[in-house]
Coordinates of C-alpha atoms and ligand atoms in Angstrom, one line a residue:
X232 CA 0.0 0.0 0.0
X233 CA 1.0 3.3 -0.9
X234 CA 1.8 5.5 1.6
X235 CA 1.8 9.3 1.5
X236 CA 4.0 11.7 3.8
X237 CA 2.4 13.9 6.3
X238 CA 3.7 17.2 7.4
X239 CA 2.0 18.4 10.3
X240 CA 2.3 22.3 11.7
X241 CA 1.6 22.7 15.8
X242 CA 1.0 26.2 16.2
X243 CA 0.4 26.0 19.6
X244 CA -0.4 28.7 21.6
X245 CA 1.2 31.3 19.5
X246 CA -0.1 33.9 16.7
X247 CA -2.8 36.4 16.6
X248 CA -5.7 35.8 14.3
X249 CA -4.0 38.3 11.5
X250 CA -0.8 36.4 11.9
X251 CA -2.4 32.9 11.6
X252 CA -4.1 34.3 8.4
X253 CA -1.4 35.6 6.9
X254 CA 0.9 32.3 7.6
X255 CA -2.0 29.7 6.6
X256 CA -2.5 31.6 3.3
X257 CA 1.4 31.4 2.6
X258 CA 1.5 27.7 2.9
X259 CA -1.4 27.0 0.9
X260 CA 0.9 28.6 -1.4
X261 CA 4.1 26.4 -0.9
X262 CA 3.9 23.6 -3.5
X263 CA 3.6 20.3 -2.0
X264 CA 5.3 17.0 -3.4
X265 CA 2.7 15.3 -5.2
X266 CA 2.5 12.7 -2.4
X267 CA 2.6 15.0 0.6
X268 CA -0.3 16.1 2.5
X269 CA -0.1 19.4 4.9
X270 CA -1.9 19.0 8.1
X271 CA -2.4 22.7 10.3
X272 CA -2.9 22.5 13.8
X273 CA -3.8 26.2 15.1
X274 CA -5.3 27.2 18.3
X275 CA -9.2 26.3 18.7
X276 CA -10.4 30.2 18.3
X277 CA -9.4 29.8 14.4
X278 CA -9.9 26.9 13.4
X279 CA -13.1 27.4 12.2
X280 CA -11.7 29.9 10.0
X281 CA -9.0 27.6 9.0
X282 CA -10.8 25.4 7.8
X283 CA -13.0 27.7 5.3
X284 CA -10.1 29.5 4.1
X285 CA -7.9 26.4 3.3
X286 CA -11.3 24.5 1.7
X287 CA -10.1 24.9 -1.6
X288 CA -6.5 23.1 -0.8
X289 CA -7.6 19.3 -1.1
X290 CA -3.8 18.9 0.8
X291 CA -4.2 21.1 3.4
X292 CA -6.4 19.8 6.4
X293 CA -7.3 21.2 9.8
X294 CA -6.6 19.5 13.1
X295 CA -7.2 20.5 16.7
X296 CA -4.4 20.5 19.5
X297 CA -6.5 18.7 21.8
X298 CA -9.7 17.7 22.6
X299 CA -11.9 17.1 25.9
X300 CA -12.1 13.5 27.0
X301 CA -16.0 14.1 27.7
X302 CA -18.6 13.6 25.2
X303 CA -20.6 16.8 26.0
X304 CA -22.2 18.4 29.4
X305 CA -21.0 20.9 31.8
X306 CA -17.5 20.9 31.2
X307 CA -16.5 24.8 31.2
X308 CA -14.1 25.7 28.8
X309 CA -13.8 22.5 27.4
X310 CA -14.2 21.5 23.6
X311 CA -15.4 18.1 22.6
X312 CA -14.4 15.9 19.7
X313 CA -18.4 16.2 18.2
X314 CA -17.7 20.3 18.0
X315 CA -14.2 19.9 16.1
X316 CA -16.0 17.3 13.6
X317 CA -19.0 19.8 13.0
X318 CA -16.7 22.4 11.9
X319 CA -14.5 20.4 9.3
X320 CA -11.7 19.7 11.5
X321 CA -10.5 16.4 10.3
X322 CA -7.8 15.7 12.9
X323 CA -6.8 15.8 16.5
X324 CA -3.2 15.8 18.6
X325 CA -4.1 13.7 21.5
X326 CA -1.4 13.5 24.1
X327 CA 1.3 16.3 22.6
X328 CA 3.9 16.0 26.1
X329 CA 2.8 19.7 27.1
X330 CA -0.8 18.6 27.4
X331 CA 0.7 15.5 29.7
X332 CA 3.3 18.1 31.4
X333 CA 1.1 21.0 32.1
X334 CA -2.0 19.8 32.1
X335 CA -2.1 16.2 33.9
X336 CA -3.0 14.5 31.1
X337 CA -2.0 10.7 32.2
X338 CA -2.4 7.9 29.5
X339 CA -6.2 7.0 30.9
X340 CA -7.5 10.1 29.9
X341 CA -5.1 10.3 26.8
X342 CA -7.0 7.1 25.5
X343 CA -10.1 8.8 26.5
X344 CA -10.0 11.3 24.7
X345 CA -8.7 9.2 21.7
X346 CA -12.1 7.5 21.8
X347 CA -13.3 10.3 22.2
X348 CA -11.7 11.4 18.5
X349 CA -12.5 8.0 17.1
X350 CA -16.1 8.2 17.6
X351 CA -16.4 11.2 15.9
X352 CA -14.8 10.3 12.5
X353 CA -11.6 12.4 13.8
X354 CA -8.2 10.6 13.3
X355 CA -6.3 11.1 16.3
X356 CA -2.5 12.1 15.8
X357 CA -1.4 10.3 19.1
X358 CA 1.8 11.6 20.3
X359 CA 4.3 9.9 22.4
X360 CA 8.1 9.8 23.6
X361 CA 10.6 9.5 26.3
X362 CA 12.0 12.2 28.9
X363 CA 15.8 13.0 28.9
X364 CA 16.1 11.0 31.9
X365 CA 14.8 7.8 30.6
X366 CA 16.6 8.2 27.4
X367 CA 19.5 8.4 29.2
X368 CA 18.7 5.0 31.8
X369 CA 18.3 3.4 27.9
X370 CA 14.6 2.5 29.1
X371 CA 13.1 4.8 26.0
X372 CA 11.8 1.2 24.4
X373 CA 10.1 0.2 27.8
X374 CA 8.8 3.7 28.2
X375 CA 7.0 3.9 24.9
X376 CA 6.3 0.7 24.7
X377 CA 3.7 1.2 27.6
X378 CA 2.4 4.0 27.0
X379 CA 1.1 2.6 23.7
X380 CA -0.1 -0.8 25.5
X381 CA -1.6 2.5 28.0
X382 CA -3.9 3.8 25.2
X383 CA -3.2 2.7 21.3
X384 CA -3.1 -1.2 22.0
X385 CA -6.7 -1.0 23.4
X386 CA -7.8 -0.1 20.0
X387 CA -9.1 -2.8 17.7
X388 CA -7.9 -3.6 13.9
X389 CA -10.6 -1.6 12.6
X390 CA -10.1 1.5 14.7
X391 CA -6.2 1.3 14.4
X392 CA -6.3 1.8 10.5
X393 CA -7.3 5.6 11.1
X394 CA -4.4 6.4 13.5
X395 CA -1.5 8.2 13.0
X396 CA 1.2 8.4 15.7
X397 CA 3.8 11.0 16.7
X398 CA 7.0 9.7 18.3
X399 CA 8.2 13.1 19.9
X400 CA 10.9 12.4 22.2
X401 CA 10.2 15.1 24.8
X402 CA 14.0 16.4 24.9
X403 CA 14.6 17.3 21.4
X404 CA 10.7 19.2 21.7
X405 CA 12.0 22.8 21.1
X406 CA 15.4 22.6 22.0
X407 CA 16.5 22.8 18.6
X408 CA 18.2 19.1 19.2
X409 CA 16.6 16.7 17.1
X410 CA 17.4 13.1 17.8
X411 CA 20.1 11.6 15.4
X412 CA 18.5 10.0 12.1
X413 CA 19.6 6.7 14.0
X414 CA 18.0 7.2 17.2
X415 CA 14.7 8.7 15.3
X416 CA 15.2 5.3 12.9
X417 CA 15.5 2.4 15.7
X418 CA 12.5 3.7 17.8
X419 CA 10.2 3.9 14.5
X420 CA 11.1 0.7 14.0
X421 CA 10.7 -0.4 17.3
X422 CA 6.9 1.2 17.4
X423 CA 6.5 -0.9 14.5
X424 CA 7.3 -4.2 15.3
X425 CA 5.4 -3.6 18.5
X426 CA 2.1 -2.4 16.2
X427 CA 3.4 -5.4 14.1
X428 CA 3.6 -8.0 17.1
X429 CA -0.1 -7.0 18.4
X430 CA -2.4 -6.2 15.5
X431 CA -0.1 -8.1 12.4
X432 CA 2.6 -6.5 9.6
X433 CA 0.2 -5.8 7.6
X434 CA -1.6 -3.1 9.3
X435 CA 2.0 -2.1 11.1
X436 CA 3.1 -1.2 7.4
X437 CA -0.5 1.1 6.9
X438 CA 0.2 2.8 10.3
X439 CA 1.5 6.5 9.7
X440 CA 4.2 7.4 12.6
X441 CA 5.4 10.6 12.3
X442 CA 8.7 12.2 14.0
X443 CA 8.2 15.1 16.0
X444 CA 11.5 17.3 17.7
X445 CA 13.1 20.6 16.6
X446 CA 12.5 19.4 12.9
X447 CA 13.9 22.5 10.6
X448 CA 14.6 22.9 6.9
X449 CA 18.3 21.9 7.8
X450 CA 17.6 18.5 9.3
X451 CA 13.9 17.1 7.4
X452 CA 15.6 15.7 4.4
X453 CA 17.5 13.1 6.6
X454 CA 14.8 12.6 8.7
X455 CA 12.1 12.1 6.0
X456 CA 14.0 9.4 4.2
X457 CA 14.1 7.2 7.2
X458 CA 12.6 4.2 6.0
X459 CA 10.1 3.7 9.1
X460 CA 9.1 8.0 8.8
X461 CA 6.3 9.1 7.3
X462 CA 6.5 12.3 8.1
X463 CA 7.1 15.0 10.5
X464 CA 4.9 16.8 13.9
X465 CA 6.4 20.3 13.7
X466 CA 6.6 22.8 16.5
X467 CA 8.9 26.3 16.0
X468 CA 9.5 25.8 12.6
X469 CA 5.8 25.6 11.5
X470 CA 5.7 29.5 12.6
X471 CA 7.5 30.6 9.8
X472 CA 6.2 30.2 5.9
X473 CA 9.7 30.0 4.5
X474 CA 10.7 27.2 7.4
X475 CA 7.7 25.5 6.9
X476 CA 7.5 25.3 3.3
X477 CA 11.0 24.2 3.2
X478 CA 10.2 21.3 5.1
X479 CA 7.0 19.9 2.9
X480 CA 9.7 20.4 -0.3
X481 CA 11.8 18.0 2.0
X482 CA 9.1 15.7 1.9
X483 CA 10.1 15.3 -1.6
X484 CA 12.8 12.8 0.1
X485 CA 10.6 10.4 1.0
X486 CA 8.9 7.8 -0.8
X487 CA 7.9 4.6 0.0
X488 CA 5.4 2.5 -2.5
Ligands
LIG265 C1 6.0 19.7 19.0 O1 5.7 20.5 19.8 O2 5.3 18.8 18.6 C2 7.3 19.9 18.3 C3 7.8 18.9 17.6 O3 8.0 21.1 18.6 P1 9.4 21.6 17.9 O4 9.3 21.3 16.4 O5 9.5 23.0 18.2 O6 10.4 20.8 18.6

């Protein structure tokens, strides 16, 4: 099966509404690989306009940073997964490491709110990844290993085809320190063979895993033409047009039939 490379922008909490305008605008511009689809990831106030103004870009979708791990009910200042659908969003980052850092979000209510996703036709970009200090105790496999057994592995077949995973190891996340390609490589492969061990290699090979980590025009060719990479969750350099667009010409390196 085919598989297409996905470069997704994080926004975060950064931009004000003229800003985000004036960057969404200049990357519907950017020309895309053929095989490259753009996925935006503003704050919730404009997504709705996100969405309408990047409708005519078939590559260009919309996702939330998060969603609430409640269906609907009195939840102030929450947004749930039915809203995000009902405006066109598409997508969803579930579990970014600042939402698990910041805001408590353990791997229960990270699978919640996968569901959460799921049952509203969103696909759920689920991020995971190590700290410094269990990269550096070499316990990275065991680390990511259970968080997916916390949260992805309770997924069946069916739900697992409309998945796509972000291995962000949290101490290259804006520090401008990207893993090596041989570190990003082995744990790719190791999420994998673990997706390949529990659900089959068939599916393993349809699941999309993206890298996420001070990605930057200067390091996405290497990156992207990792064998197990389809593509990249970026942060800082998703604030800048000319940094962004540099990487989705990257994605030009990689292509896997
Ligand atoms: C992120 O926050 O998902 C991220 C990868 O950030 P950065 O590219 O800035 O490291």
């Amino acid at each position: 099966m085919k598989r297409y490379t996905i470069i997704a922008a994080n926004w975060k909490m950064h931009l004000r509404a003229d800003e985000a305008r004036q960057l969404a605008d200049a990357i519907a511009v950017c020309r895309p690989p053929e095989h490259t689809r753009i996925i935006l990831a503003p704050p919730f106030v404009y997504l709705y306009e996100m969405v309408q103004r990047t409708a005519s870009h078939p590559h260009i979708h919309i996702s939330a940073q998060n969603c609430s791990q409640f269906s609907q009910g009195a939840y102030t200042g929450e947004v749930a997964a039915f809203m995000l659908q009902s405006i066109g969003c598409k997508y969803v980052i579930i579990g970014h490491s600042e939402r698990r850092k910041y805001f408590g979000e353990t791997d229960a209510i990270v699978y919640e709110k996968m569901l959460r996703a799921i049952e509203n036709d969103l696909t759920p970009i689920l991020c995971c990844g190590e700290p410094l200090d269990v990269r550096q105790q070499n316990q990275h496999r065991e680390y990511v290993f259970h968080q997916l057994q916390n949260t992805l592995f309770h997924l069946d077949e069916r739900q697992l085809t409309d998945i796509i995973l972000a291995y962000e190891p949290i101490w290259a996340i804006g520090t401008g320190i990207a893993a090596s390609t041989e570190q990003i490589q082995e744990m790719h492969h190791f999420i994998r063979q673990s997706i390949a061990e529990h659900y089959g290699s068939a599916i393993a090979q349809q699941c999309y895993i993206l890298y996420g980590g001070s990605v930057k025009p200067q390091n996405a060719t290497e990156i992207l033409s990792l064998e197990d990479v389809d593509g990249a969750l970026v942060g800082g350099a998703s604030l800048q047009a000319d940094s962004f667009c540099a990487i989705v010409r990257a994605s030009a390196a990689h292509r896997k039939d």
